[in-house]
Coordinates of C-alpha atoms in Angstrom, one line a residue:
M1 CA -16.0 0.9 -5.4
A2 CA -13.1 3.2 -5.8
P3 CA -11.5 3.6 -2.4
P4 CA -11.8 7.2 -1.1
G5 CA -9.1 9.2 0.6
V6 CA -8.2 12.7 1.4
G7 CA -6.6 15.0 -1.1
G8 CA -7.0 18.6 -2.2
P9 CA -8.4 21.5 -0.2
A10 CA -12.1 20.8 -1.2
L11 CA -12.4 17.8 1.1
R12 CA -12.6 17.9 4.9
A13 CA -10.1 16.1 7.1
P14 CA -11.0 12.8 8.8
S15 CA -10.8 14.6 12.2
D16 CA -13.9 16.6 11.3
Y17 CA -15.8 13.4 10.8
Q18 CA -14.4 11.9 13.9
A19 CA -16.0 14.8 15.9
E20 CA -19.3 14.1 14.2
R21 CA -19.2 10.3 14.5
G22 CA -17.3 9.9 17.8
A23 CA -14.9 7.4 16.3
A24 CA -11.6 7.4 14.4
V25 CA -11.7 7.1 10.6
G26 CA -9.7 4.0 9.7
P27 CA -7.8 3.2 6.5
C28 CA -9.5 1.6 3.4
R29 CA -8.9 -2.2 3.3
W30 CA -7.8 -2.0 -0.3
C31 CA -5.5 1.0 -0.6
H32 CA -4.8 1.7 3.1
L33 CA -5.6 5.4 2.6
P34 CA -8.2 7.1 4.9
R35 CA -11.9 6.4 4.4
L36 CA -14.5 9.1 4.2
P37 CA -18.2 8.1 4.8
Y38 CA -20.5 8.5 1.8
N39 CA -23.6 9.3 4.0
R40 CA -22.3 12.8 4.8
G41 CA -22.8 14.0 1.2
V42 CA -19.1 14.2 0.5
A43 CA -17.8 12.7 -2.7
P44 CA -14.8 10.3 -2.7
R45 CA -11.4 11.7 -3.5
D46 CA -10.9 12.7 -7.2
L47 CA -8.4 10.0 -8.2
S48 CA -7.6 11.9 -11.4
Q49 CA -5.6 14.3 -9.2
P50 CA -2.3 13.5 -7.4
L51 CA -2.5 12.9 -3.7
R52 CA -1.0 15.9 -2.0
E53 CA -1.6 15.1 1.7
I54 CA -3.2 12.6 3.9
V55 CA -4.7 13.4 7.3
Y56 CA -5.1 10.9 10.1
S57 CA -6.7 11.2 13.5
V58 CA -5.1 9.4 16.4
A59 CA -7.5 6.9 18.0
P60 CA -7.7 6.3 21.8
G61 CA -6.1 2.9 21.4
D62 CA -3.0 4.5 19.9
A63 CA -2.2 6.8 22.8
G64 CA 1.4 6.8 23.8
R65 CA 2.7 5.2 20.5
R66 CA 5.8 6.6 18.8
L67 CA 4.9 8.7 15.8
D68 CA 7.2 6.9 13.3
I69 CA 6.1 3.4 14.3
W70 CA 2.4 4.4 14.3
L71 CA 2.8 5.9 10.8
Q72 CA 4.5 2.8 9.5
G73 CA 1.5 0.7 10.4
I74 CA -1.0 2.9 8.4
V75 CA 1.0 4.4 5.6
T76 CA 1.9 1.0 4.0
W77 CA 2.9 2.5 0.7
R78 CA 6.1 4.2 2.1
S79 CA 9.0 2.6 4.0
R80 CA 9.7 3.4 7.7
S81 CA 13.0 5.2 6.6
D82 CA 11.0 7.3 4.1
L83 CA 8.5 8.3 6.8
Q84 CA 11.3 9.1 9.2
R85 CA 13.0 11.3 6.6
R86 CA 9.7 13.1 6.1
I87 CA 9.4 13.7 9.8
V88 CA 13.0 15.1 10.0
E89 CA 12.3 17.4 7.0
G90 CA 9.1 18.7 8.7
R91 CA 6.7 17.1 6.2
V92 CA 4.8 15.3 8.9
L93 CA 2.8 17.6 11.1
V94 CA 1.1 16.8 14.4
D95 CA -1.7 19.3 15.2
G96 CA -0.1 21.6 12.6
Q97 CA 3.4 21.5 14.0
P98 CA 6.6 19.6 13.0
A99 CA 7.3 16.7 15.4
R100 CA 10.1 14.4 16.5
K101 CA 10.3 10.8 15.3
G102 CA 9.9 9.5 18.8
A103 CA 7.0 11.9 19.7
K104 CA 4.3 10.1 21.8
L105 CA 0.9 10.5 20.3
Q106 CA -2.3 11.5 22.2
P107 CA -5.9 10.6 21.3
G108 CA -7.5 13.1 18.9
Q109 CA -4.3 14.6 17.6
E110 CA -4.3 15.3 13.8
V111 CA -1.3 13.9 11.9
R112 CA -0.8 15.3 8.4
V113 CA 1.6 13.6 6.0
M114 CA 2.6 15.7 3.1
V115 CA 2.9 13.7 -0.2
D116 CA 5.3 15.2 -2.8
G117 CA 4.6 12.7 -5.5
P118 CA 3.0 9.3 -6.3
A119 CA 4.1 6.3 -4.3
T120 CA 5.1 4.4 -7.4
E121 CA 7.0 5.4 -10.5
D122 CA 5.2 8.2 -12.4
V123 CA 3.0 6.5 -15.0
P124 CA 1.0 9.0 -17.0
T125 CA -2.6 7.9 -17.0
D126 CA -2.8 8.3 -20.7
Q127 CA -0.4 5.4 -20.9
I128 CA -2.8 3.1 -19.0
P129 CA -4.9 1.5 -21.8
I130 CA -8.7 1.8 -21.5
R131 CA -10.3 -0.3 -24.1
V132 CA -14.1 0.2 -23.8
I133 CA -16.4 -2.7 -24.7
H134 CA -19.6 -1.0 -23.5
E135 CA -20.6 2.2 -21.8
D136 CA -23.8 3.9 -20.8
Q137 CA -25.0 6.2 -18.0
S138 CA -24.7 3.5 -15.3
L139 CA -22.0 1.1 -16.5
I140 CA -18.7 0.8 -18.2
V141 CA -17.1 -2.4 -19.3
I142 CA -13.5 -2.5 -20.5
D143 CA -11.0 -5.1 -21.9
K144 CA -8.3 -4.9 -19.2
A145 CA -4.7 -5.0 -20.5
P146 CA -2.3 -7.4 -18.7
G147 CA 0.1 -5.8 -16.2
T148 CA -2.3 -3.0 -15.1
V149 CA -3.4 -2.6 -11.5
V150 CA -7.2 -2.1 -11.1
H151 CA -7.4 0.2 -8.1
P152 CA -5.1 2.1 -5.7
V153 CA -3.5 -0.4 -3.3
G154 CA -0.2 -0.5 -1.4
R155 CA 2.4 1.4 -3.4
H156 CA 0.2 1.9 -6.4
V157 CA -1.4 5.2 -5.7
M158 CA -1.8 7.0 -9.1
D159 CA -0.8 4.3 -11.7
T160 CA -4.1 2.3 -11.8
I161 CA -7.1 1.8 -14.1
V162 CA -9.3 3.6 -11.6
N163 CA -7.1 6.7 -11.8
A164 CA -7.2 6.6 -15.6
L165 CA -11.0 6.2 -15.5
H166 CA -11.2 9.2 -13.2
V167 CA -9.1 11.3 -15.6
R168 CA -11.3 10.2 -18.5
H169 CA -14.5 11.1 -16.5
H170 CA -13.2 14.6 -15.7
S171 CA -11.9 15.2 -19.2
G172 CA -15.1 16.8 -20.4
E173 CA -15.1 14.7 -23.6
G174 CA -18.7 13.7 -23.5
V175 CA -18.2 10.7 -21.3
P176 CA -21.7 9.6 -20.1
G177 CA -22.5 9.4 -16.3
D178 CA -22.5 11.9 -13.5
Q179 CA -19.9 10.1 -11.3
P180 CA -16.5 8.5 -11.9
P181 CA -16.6 4.7 -12.2
M182 CA -16.6 2.6 -9.1
I183 CA -15.3 -0.9 -8.6
V184 CA -17.7 -3.9 -8.4
H185 CA -15.2 -6.7 -9.0
R186 CA -11.5 -7.1 -9.6
L187 CA -8.9 -8.9 -11.7
D188 CA -5.3 -9.7 -10.7
R189 CA -2.6 -7.4 -12.1
D190 CA -1.4 -9.9 -14.7
T191 CA -4.9 -11.1 -15.7
S192 CA -6.4 -9.6 -18.8
G193 CA -10.0 -9.4 -20.0
V194 CA -13.5 -8.2 -19.2
L195 CA -13.8 -5.9 -16.2
A196 CA -16.9 -3.9 -15.3
F197 CA -17.4 -0.7 -13.2
A198 CA -20.5 1.0 -11.9
K199 CA -21.1 4.7 -12.7
D200 CA -23.4 5.6 -9.8
E201 CA -24.1 4.4 -6.3
T202 CA -27.3 2.6 -7.2
A203 CA -25.6 0.6 -10.0
R204 CA -22.7 -0.2 -7.7
K205 CA -24.9 -1.6 -5.0
R206 CA -27.0 -3.7 -7.4
L207 CA -24.1 -5.1 -9.3
G208 CA -22.2 -5.7 -6.1
A209 CA -25.2 -7.7 -4.8
D210 CA -25.3 -9.7 -8.0
F211 CA -21.6 -10.6 -7.8
E212 CA -22.0 -11.5 -4.1
A213 CA -25.0 -13.7 -4.8
R214 CA -23.3 -15.3 -7.9
R215 CA -26.0 -14.0 -10.2
V216 CA -23.4 -13.3 -12.8
D217 CA -21.8 -15.8 -15.2
K218 CA -18.0 -15.6 -15.9
S219 CA -15.7 -17.6 -18.0
Y220 CA -11.9 -17.5 -18.2
L221 CA -9.3 -18.9 -20.6
A222 CA -6.1 -20.3 -19.0
I223 CA -3.0 -21.8 -20.6
V224 CA -1.7 -24.4 -18.2
S225 CA 1.3 -26.7 -18.1
G226 CA 0.9 -30.2 -19.4
S227 CA -1.8 -32.0 -21.3
V228 CA -5.0 -32.2 -19.3
A229 CA -6.4 -35.7 -19.6
D230 CA -10.1 -35.1 -19.2
D231 CA -12.0 -33.1 -21.9
R232 CA -14.2 -31.5 -19.1
G233 CA -14.6 -31.8 -15.4
T234 CA -15.2 -30.1 -12.1
I235 CA -12.7 -29.1 -9.4
D236 CA -14.5 -29.2 -6.1
L237 CA -11.8 -28.4 -3.5
P238 CA -12.2 -26.0 -0.5
I239 CA -9.9 -23.0 -0.4
G240 CA -8.5 -21.2 2.6
P241 CA -5.4 -19.3 3.8
D242 CA -2.0 -21.0 3.2
V243 CA -0.7 -21.0 6.7
D244 CA 2.8 -22.2 5.6
A245 CA 3.3 -19.4 3.0
D246 CA 5.5 -16.4 3.6
I247 CA 3.2 -14.3 1.4
K248 CA 0.2 -13.2 3.4
L249 CA -2.3 -13.2 0.4
K250 CA -1.5 -16.7 -0.7
V251 CA -4.2 -19.3 -0.4
A252 CA -4.4 -23.1 -0.8
C253 CA -6.7 -26.0 -1.1
V254 CA -7.3 -27.0 2.6
A255 CA -9.8 -29.3 4.3
D256 CA -11.2 -26.6 6.5
G257 CA -11.4 -24.0 3.7
K258 CA -14.5 -22.4 2.1
P259 CA -16.4 -24.5 -0.4
S260 CA -15.0 -23.7 -3.9
R261 CA -16.0 -25.1 -7.3
T262 CA -14.7 -24.6 -10.8
D263 CA -16.0 -26.3 -13.9
F264 CA -13.7 -26.6 -16.9
E265 CA -13.5 -27.8 -20.5
I266 CA -10.5 -28.2 -22.8
V267 CA -10.4 -25.9 -25.8
Q268 CA -7.0 -27.0 -27.2
R269 CA -4.2 -29.3 -26.0
S270 CA -0.8 -30.5 -26.9
E271 CA 1.8 -32.6 -25.1
L272 CA 3.2 -29.6 -23.3
L273 CA 0.3 -27.1 -22.9
S274 CA -3.5 -27.0 -22.6
L275 CA -5.9 -24.1 -23.3
V276 CA -8.7 -24.5 -20.7
R277 CA -12.0 -22.6 -20.4
C278 CA -12.9 -22.2 -16.7
H279 CA -16.2 -21.4 -15.2
P280 CA -15.8 -20.4 -11.5
R281 CA -19.0 -21.2 -9.6
T282 CA -17.8 -19.6 -6.4
G283 CA -15.7 -16.5 -6.1
R284 CA -12.7 -17.2 -3.9
Q285 CA -9.5 -15.3 -4.1
H286 CA -7.1 -16.8 -6.7
Q287 CA -9.6 -19.6 -7.1
L288 CA -8.7 -20.6 -10.7
R289 CA -5.0 -20.4 -10.1
V290 CA -5.2 -22.6 -7.0
H291 CA -7.6 -25.1 -8.4
L292 CA -5.6 -25.6 -11.6
A293 CA -2.4 -26.0 -9.7
A294 CA -4.1 -28.5 -7.4
I295 CA -4.9 -30.9 -10.2
G296 CA -1.3 -30.8 -11.4
H297 CA -1.7 -28.2 -14.2
P298 CA -0.7 -24.8 -12.9
I299 CA -1.2 -21.7 -15.1
L300 CA 1.9 -20.8 -17.0
C301 CA 4.2 -18.1 -15.4
D302 CA 2.1 -18.0 -12.2
R303 CA 4.4 -16.5 -9.7
L304 CA 2.5 -17.7 -6.7
Y305 CA 1.1 -21.1 -7.6
G306 CA 3.3 -22.4 -10.5
D307 CA 6.6 -21.9 -12.2
P308 CA 7.3 -18.1 -12.7
T309 CA 9.8 -18.8 -15.4
A310 CA 9.1 -17.0 -18.7
V311 CA 8.1 -19.3 -21.6
T312 CA 10.7 -19.2 -24.4
V313 CA 10.7 -20.8 -27.8
A314 CA 13.3 -23.4 -26.6
M315 CA 10.8 -24.7 -24.1
L316 CA 8.4 -25.6 -26.8
D317 CA 10.8 -26.5 -29.6
P318 CA 14.6 -26.5 -28.9
T319 CA 15.4 -27.0 -32.6
R320 CA 14.0 -23.6 -33.6
A321 CA 16.4 -20.9 -34.8
D322 CA 15.3 -18.4 -32.1
P323 CA 15.4 -20.5 -28.9
D324 CA 15.8 -17.5 -26.5
R325 CA 12.8 -15.5 -27.7
V326 CA 10.3 -14.9 -24.9
L327 CA 6.8 -15.9 -25.7
L328 CA 5.2 -15.2 -22.4
D329 CA 6.3 -13.6 -19.1
R330 CA 3.0 -13.1 -17.2
Q331 CA 0.4 -15.5 -15.8
A332 CA -1.6 -16.9 -18.7
L333 CA -5.1 -16.1 -17.5
H334 CA -7.7 -14.1 -19.4
A335 CA -11.3 -13.1 -18.4
E336 CA -13.0 -14.1 -21.6
R337 CA -16.7 -13.4 -20.9
L338 CA -19.0 -11.7 -18.3
A339 CA -22.8 -12.0 -18.4
I340 CA -24.8 -9.7 -16.1
N341 CA -28.2 -8.1 -15.8
H342 CA -28.0 -4.4 -16.4
P343 CA -28.2 -2.7 -12.9
M344 CA -30.9 -0.2 -14.0
T345 CA -33.0 -2.0 -16.6
G346 CA -32.5 -5.6 -15.7
E347 CA -31.7 -6.4 -19.3
P348 CA -29.4 -9.5 -19.7
M349 CA -26.1 -8.4 -21.2
S350 CA -23.0 -10.4 -22.2
F351 CA -19.5 -9.0 -22.9
E352 CA -16.5 -10.8 -24.4
A353 CA -12.8 -10.0 -24.9
A354 CA -10.6 -11.9 -27.3
L355 CA -7.4 -13.4 -26.2
P356 CA -4.7 -10.7 -26.1
P357 CA -1.8 -11.1 -28.6
D358 CA 0.7 -12.7 -26.1
L359 CA -1.7 -15.6 -25.2
A360 CA -3.1 -15.9 -28.8
S361 CA 0.4 -16.2 -30.2
L362 CA 1.4 -18.8 -27.6
V363 CA -1.5 -21.1 -28.4
A364 CA -0.9 -20.6 -32.1
E365 CA 2.7 -21.9 -31.8
P366 CA 3.3 -25.1 -33.8

């Protein structure tokens, strides 16, 4: 679901909830902004509005820590130097008063960080494409454009699909549903295709349970390097953390990993490329990307598991008149189909998204 935070005068500070619950309010595991509990009758932050301030409460275990170092650990979308500058300029308040960078924190203190703009470049939400495949009171399904971030995470605070959906919900243009859409599954930034959101808490819980229990059916199209020999097959390789990688989120096929299975079939092949339809039977992080790389056919332009180099005309045919023209510069992965049961009626539903122009043009190359 859309990760909540604190923003705007209508919402209470996490310290208020700490007094009620007797525990500090930690950051969201997705966007690292503060969490507010739903069982207190308070709605999540309106992600159609810019984040103006964030309020944290110091936990007992953080007693004695320096203010600037403590902030760096929880405000991951700003650098330490940026946070130090904010402290010097008086835009970080401890119990309502400006504080020094080296101030030692005490349990229960309220630390308020003033945010003067989004953490990323200003991307107007009307420039984030929302192509609706289906929408009703409980569900919205879109065709996600490549290069768009699904939800606020890290440095992406206002430039995400969730932000754009919140703006759309609050626009008053007859959008069905009483609540702004909530996340039930995700796609990587450069992956395009079918993406579903719940529009109320009941739908979110039911859809989330169906995804968790693998009661949904998904298929993806991937353009991979090389000519895959088998017309169809199964990749049954366990996936776990890549302990040798410098990038924390990278995973690998490892003997002690979690069971992971992908069925595949060839749609089209040439000497240089193959268009593969993949059916993930488990839901591991980066599963398709890792599995295809493991059999020697990484997805084109995959920055983590393959060759990130952009595909140019020269790579396919060096005799062409426009050899430097770029055909593709993002990972060639597309969520083609999603089949679910409607969260309220139980009706079987299937949604499809055609290959976007960049991938369609590449497979159409002679």
